GROMACS .gro file of N, CA and C in nm:
model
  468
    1UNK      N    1   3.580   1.169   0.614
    1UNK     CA    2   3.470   1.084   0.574
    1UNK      C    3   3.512   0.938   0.584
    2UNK      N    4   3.412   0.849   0.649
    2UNK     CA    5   3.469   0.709   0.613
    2UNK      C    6   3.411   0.612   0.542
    3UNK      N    7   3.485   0.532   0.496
    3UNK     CA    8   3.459   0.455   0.403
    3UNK      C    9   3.328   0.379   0.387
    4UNK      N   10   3.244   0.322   0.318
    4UNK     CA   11   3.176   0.283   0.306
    4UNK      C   12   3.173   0.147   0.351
    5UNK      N   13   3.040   0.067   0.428
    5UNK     CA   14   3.044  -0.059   0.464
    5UNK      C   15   2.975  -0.118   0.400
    6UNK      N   16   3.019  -0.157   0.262
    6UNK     CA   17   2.984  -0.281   0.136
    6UNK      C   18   2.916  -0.384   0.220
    7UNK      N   19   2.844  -0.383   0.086
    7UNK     CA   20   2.785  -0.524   0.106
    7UNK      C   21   2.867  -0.661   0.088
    8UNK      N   22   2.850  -0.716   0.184
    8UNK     CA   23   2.941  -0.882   0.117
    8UNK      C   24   2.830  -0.945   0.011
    9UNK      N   25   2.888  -1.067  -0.017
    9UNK     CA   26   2.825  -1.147  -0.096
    9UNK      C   27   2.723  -1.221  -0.050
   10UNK      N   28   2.673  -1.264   0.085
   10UNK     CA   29   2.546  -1.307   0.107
   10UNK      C   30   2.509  -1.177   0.159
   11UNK      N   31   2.530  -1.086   0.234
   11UNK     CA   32   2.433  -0.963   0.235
   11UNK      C   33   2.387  -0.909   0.058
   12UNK      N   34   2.467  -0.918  -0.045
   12UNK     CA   35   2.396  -0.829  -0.151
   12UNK      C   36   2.326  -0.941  -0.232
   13UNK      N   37   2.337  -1.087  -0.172
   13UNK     CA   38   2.270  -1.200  -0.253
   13UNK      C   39   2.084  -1.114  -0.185
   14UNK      N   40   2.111  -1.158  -0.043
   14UNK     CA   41   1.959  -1.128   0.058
   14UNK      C   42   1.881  -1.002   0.017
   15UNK      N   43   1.934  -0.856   0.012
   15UNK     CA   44   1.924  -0.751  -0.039
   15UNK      C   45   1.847  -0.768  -0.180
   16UNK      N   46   1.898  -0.831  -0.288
   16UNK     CA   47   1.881  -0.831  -0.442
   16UNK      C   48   1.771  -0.912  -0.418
   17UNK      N   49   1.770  -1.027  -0.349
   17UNK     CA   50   1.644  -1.110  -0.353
   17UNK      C   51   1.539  -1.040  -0.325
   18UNK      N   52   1.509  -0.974  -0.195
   18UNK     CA   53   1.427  -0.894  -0.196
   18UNK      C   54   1.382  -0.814  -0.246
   19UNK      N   55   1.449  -0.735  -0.324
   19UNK     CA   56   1.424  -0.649  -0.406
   19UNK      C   57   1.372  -0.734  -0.519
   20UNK      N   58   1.375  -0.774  -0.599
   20UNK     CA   59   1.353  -0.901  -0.702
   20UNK      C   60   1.228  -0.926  -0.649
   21UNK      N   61   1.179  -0.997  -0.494
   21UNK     CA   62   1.025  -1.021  -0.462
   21UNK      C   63   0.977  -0.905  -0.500
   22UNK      N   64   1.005  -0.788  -0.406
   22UNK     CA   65   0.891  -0.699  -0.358
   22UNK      C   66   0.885  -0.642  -0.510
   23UNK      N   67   0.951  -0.612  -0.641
   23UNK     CA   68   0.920  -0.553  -0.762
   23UNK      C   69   0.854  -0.650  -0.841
   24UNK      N   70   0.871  -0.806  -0.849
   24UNK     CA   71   0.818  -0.855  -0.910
   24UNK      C   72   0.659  -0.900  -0.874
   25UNK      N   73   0.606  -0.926  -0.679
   25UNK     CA   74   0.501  -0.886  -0.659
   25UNK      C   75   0.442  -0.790  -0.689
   26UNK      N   76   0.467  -0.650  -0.676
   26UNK     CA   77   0.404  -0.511  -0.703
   26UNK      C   78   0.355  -0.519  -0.876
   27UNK      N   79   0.451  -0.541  -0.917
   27UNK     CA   80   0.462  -0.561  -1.042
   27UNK      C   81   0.355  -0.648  -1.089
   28UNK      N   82   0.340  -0.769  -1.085
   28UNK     CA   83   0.206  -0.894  -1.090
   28UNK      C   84   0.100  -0.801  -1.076
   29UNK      N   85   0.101  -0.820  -0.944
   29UNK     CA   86  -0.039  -0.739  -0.865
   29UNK      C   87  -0.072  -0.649  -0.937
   30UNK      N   88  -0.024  -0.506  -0.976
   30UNK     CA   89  -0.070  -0.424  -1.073
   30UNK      C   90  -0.111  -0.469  -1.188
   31UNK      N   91  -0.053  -0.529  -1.214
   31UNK     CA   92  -0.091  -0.542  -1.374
   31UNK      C   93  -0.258  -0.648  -1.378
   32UNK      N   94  -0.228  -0.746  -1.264
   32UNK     CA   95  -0.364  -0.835  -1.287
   32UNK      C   96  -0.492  -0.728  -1.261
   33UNK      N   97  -0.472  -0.623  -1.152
   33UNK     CA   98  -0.583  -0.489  -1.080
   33UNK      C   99  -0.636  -0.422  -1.201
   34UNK      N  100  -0.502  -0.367  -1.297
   34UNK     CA  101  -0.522  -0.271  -1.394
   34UNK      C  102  -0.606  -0.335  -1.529
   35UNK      N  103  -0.520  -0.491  -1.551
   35UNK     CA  104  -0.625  -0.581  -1.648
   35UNK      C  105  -0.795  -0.574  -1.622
   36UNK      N  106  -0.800  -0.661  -1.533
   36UNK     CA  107  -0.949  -0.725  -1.467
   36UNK      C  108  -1.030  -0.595  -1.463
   37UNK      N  109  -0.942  -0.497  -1.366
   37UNK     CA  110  -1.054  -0.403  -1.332
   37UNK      C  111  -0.992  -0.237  -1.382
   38UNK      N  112  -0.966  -0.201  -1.401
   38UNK     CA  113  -0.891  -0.085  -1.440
   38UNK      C  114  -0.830  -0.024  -1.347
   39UNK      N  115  -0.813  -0.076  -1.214
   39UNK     CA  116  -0.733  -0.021  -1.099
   39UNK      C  117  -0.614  -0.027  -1.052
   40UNK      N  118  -0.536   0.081  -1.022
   40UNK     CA  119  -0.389   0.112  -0.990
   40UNK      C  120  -0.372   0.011  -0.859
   41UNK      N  121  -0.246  -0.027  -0.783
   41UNK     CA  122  -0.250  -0.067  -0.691
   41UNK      C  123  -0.258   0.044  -0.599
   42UNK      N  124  -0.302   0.193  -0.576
   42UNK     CA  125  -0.291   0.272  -0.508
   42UNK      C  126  -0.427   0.258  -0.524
   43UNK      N  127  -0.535   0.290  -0.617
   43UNK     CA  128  -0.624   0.282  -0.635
   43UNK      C  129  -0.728   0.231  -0.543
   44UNK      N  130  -0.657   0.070  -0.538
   44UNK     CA  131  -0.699  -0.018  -0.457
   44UNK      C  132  -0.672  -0.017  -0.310
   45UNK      N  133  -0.563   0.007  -0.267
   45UNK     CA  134  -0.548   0.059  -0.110
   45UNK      C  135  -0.638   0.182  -0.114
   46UNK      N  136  -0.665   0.303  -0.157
   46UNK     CA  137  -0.751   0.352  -0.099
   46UNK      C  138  -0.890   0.312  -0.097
   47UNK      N  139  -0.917   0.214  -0.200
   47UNK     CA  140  -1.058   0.184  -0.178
   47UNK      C  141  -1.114   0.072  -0.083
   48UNK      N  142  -0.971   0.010  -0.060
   48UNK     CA  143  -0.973  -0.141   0.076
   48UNK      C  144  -0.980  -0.028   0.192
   49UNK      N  145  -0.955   0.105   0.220
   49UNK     CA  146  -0.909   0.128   0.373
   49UNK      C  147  -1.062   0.219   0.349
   50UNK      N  148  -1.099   0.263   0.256
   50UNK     CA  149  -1.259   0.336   0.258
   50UNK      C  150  -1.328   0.219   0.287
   51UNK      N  151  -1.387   0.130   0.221
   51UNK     CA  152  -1.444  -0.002   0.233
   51UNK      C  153  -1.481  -0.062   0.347
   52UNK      N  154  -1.361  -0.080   0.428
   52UNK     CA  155  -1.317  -0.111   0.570
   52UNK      C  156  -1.379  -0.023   0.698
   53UNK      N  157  -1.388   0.169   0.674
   53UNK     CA  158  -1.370   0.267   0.742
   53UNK      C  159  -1.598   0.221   0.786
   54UNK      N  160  -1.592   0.302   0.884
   54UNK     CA  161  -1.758   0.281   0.925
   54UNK      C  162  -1.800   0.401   0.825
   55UNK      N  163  -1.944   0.348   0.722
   55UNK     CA  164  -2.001   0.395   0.680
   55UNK      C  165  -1.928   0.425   0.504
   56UNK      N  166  -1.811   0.400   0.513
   56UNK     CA  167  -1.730   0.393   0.369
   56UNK      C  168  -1.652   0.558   0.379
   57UNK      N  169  -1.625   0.583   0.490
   57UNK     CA  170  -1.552   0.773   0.570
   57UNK      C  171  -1.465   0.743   0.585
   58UNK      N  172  -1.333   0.842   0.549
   58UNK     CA  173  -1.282   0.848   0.648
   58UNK      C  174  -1.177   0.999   0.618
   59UNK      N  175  -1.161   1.108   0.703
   59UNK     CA  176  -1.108   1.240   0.771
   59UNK      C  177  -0.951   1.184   0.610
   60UNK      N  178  -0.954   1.276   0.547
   60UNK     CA  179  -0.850   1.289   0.434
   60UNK      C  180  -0.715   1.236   0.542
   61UNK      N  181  -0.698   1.318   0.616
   61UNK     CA  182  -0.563   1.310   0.687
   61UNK      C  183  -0.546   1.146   0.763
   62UNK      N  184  -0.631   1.109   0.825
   62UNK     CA  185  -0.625   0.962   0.842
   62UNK      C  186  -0.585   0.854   0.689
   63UNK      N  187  -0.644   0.888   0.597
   63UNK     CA  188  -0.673   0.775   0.514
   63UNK      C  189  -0.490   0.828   0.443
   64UNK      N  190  -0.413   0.931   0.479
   64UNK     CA  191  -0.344   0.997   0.420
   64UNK      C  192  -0.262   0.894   0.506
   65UNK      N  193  -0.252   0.868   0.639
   65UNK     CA  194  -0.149   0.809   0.731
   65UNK      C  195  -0.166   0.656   0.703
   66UNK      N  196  -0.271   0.653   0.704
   66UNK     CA  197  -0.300   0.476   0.668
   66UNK      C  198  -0.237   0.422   0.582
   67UNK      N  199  -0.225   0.517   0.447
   67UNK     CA  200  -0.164   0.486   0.313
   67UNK      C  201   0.041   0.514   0.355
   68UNK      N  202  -0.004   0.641   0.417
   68UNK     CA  203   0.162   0.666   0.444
   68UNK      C  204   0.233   0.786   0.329
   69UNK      N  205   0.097   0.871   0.267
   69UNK     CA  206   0.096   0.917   0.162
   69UNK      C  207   0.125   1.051   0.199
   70UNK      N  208   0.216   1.154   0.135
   70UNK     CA  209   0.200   1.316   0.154
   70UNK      C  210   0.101   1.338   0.072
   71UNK      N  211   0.072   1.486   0.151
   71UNK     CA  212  -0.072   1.517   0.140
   71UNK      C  213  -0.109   1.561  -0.041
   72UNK      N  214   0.028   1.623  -0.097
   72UNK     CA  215  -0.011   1.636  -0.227
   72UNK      C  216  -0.020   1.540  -0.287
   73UNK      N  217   0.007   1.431  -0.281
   73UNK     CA  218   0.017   1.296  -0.353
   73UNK      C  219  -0.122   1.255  -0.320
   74UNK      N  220  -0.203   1.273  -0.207
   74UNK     CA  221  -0.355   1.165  -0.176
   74UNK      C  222  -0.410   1.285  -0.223
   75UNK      N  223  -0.375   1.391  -0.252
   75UNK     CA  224  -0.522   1.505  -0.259
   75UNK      C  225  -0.484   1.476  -0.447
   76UNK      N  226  -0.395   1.473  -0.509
   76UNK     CA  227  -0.351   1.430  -0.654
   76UNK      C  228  -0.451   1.306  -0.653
   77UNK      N  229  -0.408   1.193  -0.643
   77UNK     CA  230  -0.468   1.108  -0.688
   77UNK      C  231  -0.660   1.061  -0.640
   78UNK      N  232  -0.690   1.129  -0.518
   78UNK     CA  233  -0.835   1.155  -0.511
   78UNK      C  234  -0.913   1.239  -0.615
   79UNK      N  235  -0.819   1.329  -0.639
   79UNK     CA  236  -0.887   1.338  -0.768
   79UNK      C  237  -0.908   1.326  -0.897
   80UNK      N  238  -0.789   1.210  -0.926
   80UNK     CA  239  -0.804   1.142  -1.009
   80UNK      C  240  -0.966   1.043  -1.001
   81UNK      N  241  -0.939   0.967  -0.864
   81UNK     CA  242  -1.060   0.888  -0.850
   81UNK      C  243  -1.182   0.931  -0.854
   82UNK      N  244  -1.155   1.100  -0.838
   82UNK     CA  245  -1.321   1.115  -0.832
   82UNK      C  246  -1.396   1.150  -0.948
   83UNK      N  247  -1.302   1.186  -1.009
   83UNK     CA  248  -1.291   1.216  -1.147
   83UNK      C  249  -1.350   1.044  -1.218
   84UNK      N  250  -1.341   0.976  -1.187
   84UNK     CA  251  -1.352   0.819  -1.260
   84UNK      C  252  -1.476   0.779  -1.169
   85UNK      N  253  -1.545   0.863  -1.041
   85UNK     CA  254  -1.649   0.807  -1.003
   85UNK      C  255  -1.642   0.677  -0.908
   86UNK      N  256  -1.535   0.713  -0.822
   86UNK     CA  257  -1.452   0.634  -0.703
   86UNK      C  258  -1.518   0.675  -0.582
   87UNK      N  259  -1.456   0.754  -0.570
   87UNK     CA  260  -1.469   0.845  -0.452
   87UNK      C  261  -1.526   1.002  -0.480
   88UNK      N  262  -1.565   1.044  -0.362
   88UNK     CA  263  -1.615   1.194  -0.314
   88UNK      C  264  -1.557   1.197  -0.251
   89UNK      N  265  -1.548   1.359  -0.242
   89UNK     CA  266  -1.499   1.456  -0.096
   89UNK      C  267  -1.558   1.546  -0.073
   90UNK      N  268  -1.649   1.543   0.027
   90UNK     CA  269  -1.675   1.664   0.141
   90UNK      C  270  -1.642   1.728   0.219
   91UNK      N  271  -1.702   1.844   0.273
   91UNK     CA  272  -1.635   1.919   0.343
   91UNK      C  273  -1.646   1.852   0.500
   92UNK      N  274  -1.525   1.822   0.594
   92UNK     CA  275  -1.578   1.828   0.708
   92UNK      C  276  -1.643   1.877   0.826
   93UNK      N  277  -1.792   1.818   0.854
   93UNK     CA  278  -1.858   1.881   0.918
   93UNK      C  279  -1.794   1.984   1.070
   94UNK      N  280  -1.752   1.912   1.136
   94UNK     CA  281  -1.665   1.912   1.245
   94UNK      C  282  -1.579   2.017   1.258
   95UNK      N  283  -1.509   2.039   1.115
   95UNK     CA  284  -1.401   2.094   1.100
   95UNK      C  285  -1.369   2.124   0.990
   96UNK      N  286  -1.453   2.294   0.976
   96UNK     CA  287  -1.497   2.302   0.815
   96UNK      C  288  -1.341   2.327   0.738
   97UNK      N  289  -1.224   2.298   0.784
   97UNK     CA  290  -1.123   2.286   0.701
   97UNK      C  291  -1.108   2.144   0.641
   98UNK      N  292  -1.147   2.118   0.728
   98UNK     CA  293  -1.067   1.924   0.674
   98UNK      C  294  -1.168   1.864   0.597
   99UNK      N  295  -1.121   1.793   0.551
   99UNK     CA  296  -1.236   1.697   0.473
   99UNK      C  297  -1.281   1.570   0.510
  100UNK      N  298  -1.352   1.514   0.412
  100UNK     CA  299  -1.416   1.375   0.454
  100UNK      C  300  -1.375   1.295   0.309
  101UNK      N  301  -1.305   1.195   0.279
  101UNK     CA  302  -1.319   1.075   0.178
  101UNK      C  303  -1.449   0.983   0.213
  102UNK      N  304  -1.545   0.984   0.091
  102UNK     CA  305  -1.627   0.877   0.048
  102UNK      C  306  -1.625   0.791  -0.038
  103UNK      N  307  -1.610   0.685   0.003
  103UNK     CA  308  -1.619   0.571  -0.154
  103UNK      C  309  -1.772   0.583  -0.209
  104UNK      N  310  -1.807   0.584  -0.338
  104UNK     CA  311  -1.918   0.623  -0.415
  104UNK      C  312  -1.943   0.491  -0.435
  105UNK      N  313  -2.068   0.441  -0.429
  105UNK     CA  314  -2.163   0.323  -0.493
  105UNK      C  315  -2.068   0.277  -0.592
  106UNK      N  316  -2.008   0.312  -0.670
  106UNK     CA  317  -1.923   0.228  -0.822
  106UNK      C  318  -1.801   0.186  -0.766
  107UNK      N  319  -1.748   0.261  -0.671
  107UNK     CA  320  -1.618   0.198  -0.625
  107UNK      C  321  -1.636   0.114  -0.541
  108UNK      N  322  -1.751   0.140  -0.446
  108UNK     CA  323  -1.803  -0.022  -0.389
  108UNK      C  324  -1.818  -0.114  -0.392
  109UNK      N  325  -1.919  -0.118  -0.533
  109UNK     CA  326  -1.927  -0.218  -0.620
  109UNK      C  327  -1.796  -0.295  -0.694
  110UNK      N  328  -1.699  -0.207  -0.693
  110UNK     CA  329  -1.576  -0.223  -0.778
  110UNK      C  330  -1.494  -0.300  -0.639
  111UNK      N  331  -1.479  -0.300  -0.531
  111UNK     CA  332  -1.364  -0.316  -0.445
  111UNK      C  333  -1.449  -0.472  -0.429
  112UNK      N  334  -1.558  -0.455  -0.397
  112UNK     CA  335  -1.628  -0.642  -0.388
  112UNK      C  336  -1.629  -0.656  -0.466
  113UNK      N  337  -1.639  -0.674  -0.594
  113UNK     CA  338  -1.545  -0.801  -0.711
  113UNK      C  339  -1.413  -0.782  -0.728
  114UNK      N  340  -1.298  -0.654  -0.663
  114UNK     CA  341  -1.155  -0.702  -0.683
  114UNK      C  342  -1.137  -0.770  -0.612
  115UNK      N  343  -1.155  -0.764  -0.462
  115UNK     CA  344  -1.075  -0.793  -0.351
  115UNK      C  345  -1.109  -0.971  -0.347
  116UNK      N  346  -1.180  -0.984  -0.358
  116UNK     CA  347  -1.164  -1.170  -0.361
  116UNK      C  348  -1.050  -1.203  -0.446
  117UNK      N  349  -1.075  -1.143  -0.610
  117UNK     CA  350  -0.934  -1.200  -0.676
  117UNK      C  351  -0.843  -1.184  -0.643
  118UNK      N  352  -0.858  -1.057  -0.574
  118UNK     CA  353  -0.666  -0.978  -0.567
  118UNK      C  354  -0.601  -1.079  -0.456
  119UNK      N  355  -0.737  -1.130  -0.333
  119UNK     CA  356  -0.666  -1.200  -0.223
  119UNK      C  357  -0.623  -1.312  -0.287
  120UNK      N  358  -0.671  -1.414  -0.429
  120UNK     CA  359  -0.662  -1.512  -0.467
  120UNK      C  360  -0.526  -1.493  -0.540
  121UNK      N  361  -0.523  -1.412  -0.601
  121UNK     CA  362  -0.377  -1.383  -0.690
  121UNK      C  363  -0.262  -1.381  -0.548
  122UNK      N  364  -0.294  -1.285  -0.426
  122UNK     CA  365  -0.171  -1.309  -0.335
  122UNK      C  366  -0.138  -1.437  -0.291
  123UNK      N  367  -0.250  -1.529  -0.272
  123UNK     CA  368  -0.230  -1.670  -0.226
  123UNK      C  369  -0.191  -1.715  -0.339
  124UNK      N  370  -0.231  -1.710  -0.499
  124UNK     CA  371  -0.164  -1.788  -0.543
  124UNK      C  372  -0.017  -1.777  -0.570
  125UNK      N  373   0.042  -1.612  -0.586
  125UNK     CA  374   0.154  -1.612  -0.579
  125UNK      C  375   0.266  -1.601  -0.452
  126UNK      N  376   0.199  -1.565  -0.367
  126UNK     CA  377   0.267  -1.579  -0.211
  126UNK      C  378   0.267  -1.680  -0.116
  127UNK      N  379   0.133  -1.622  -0.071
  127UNK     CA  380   0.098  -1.696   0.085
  127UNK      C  381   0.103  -1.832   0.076
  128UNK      N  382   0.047  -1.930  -0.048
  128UNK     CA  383   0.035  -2.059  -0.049
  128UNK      C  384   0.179  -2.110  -0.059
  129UNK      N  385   0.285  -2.063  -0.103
  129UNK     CA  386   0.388  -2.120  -0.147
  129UNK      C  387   0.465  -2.122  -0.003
  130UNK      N  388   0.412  -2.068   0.093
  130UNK     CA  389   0.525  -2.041   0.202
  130UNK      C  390   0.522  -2.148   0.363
  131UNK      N  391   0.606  -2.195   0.403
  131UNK     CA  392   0.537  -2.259   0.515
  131UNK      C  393   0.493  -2.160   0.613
  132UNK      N  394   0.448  -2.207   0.753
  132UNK     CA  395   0.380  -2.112   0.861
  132UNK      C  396   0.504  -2.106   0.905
  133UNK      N  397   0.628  -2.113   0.920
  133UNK     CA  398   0.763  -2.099   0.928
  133UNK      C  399   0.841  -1.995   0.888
  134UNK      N  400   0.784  -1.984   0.780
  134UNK     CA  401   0.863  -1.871   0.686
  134UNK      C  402   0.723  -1.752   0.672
  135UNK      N  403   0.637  -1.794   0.725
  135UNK     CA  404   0.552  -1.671   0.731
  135UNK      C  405   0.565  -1.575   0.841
  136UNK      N  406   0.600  -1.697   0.961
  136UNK     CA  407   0.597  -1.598   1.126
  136UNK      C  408   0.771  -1.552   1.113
  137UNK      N  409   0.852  -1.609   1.025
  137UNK     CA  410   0.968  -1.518   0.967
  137UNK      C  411   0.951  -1.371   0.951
  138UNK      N  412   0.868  -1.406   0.819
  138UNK     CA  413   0.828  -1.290   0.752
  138UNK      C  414   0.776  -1.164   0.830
  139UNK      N  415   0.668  -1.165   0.943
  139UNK     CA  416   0.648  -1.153   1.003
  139UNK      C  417   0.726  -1.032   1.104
  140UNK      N  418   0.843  -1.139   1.158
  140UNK     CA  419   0.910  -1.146   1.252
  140UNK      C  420   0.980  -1.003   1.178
  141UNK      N  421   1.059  -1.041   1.052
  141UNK     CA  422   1.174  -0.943   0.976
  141UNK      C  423   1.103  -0.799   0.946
  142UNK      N  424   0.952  -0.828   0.944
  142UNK     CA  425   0.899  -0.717   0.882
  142UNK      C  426   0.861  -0.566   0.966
  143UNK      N  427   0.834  -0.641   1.100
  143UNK     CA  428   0.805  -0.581   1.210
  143UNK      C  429   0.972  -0.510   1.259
  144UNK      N  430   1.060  -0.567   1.258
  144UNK     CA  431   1.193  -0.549   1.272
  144UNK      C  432   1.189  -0.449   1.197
  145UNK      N  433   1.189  -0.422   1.076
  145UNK     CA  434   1.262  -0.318   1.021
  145UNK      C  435   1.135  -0.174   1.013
  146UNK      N  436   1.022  -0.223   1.016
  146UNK     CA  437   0.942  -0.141   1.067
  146UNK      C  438   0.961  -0.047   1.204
  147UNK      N  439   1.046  -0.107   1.316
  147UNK     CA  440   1.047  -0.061   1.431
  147UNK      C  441   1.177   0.028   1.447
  148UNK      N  442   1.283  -0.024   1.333
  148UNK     CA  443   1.353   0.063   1.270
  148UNK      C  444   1.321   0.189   1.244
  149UNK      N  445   1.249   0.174   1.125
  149UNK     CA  446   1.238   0.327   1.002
  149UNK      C  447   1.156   0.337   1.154
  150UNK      N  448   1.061   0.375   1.210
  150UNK     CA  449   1.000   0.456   1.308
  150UNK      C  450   1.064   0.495   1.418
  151UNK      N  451   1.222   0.454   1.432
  151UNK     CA  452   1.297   0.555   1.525
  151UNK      C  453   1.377   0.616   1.477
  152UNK      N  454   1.406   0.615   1.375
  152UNK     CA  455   1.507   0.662   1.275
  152UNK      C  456   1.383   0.779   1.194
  153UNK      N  457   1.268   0.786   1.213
  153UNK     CA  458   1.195   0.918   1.160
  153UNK      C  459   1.180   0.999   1.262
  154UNK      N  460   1.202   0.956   1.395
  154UNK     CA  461   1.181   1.045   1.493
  154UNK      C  462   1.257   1.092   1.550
  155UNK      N  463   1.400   1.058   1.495
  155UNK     CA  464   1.550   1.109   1.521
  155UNK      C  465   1.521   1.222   1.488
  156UNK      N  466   1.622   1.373   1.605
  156UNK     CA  467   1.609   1.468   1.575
  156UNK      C  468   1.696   1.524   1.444
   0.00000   0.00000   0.00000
């Protein structure tokens, strides 16, 4: 076995920082969603990618990839939502196994009065603070490690 390749001291400074953003964003963000409106930040991604979808649809297994979610985890928490009068699920026509996600009139109503604040809370705690420098960074690093984890999942 060989040894492990430690972090130095500006790799575990860069590392910790990040970690420090991305928990203390997630962190904000939830809590302002769950205040204002009673919504999880999962909550809210599924109701931004229904919202978005034509007609407020979209095939369980899509909205499952969009999120990046296993399937017991989106079929768990859909029914949490539907249960609260979020969303429906039907059967798919097409393909009487699969289903269909609907956002319901209340979660509609609910995603147009979050989503203005929620974008206002990211600008006020992100996007505004950053130059267009450190955004096409951001950008740049994010796509990078994205292009990563997607060959490294398709490793045999």
């Amino acid at each position: 076995m060989t040894e492990p390749r430690w972090l130095d001291e500006r790799e575990q400074q860069a590392w910790r920082s990040l970690m420090k953003m991305q928990d203390g964003l997630s962190e904000f963000l939830e809590r302002q969603l769950r205040n204002r409106y009673g919504l999880s930040a999962a909550d809210y991604q599924v109701l931004a990618h229904l919202s978005e979808a034509p007609e407020g649809r979209l095939r369980s297994f899509e909205l499952g990839r969009l999120l990046r979610w296993e399937k017991s985890r989106l079929s768990q928490h859909l029914g949490r939502m539907q249960t609260r009068g979020l969303v429906t699920r039907e059967r798919c026509l097409a393909d009487q196994r699969g289903a269909v996600v609907v956002i319901t009139p209340r979660g509609g109503d609910l995603i147009k009065v979050a989503a203005p604040q929620h974008v206002a809370d990211v600008r006020d705690v992100f996007i505004d603070h950053l130059t267009a420098a450190e955004m096409a960074m951001l950008v740049t690093l994010g796509d990078k490690v994205a292009e990563r984890l997607a060959a490294l999942e398709h490793k045999p």
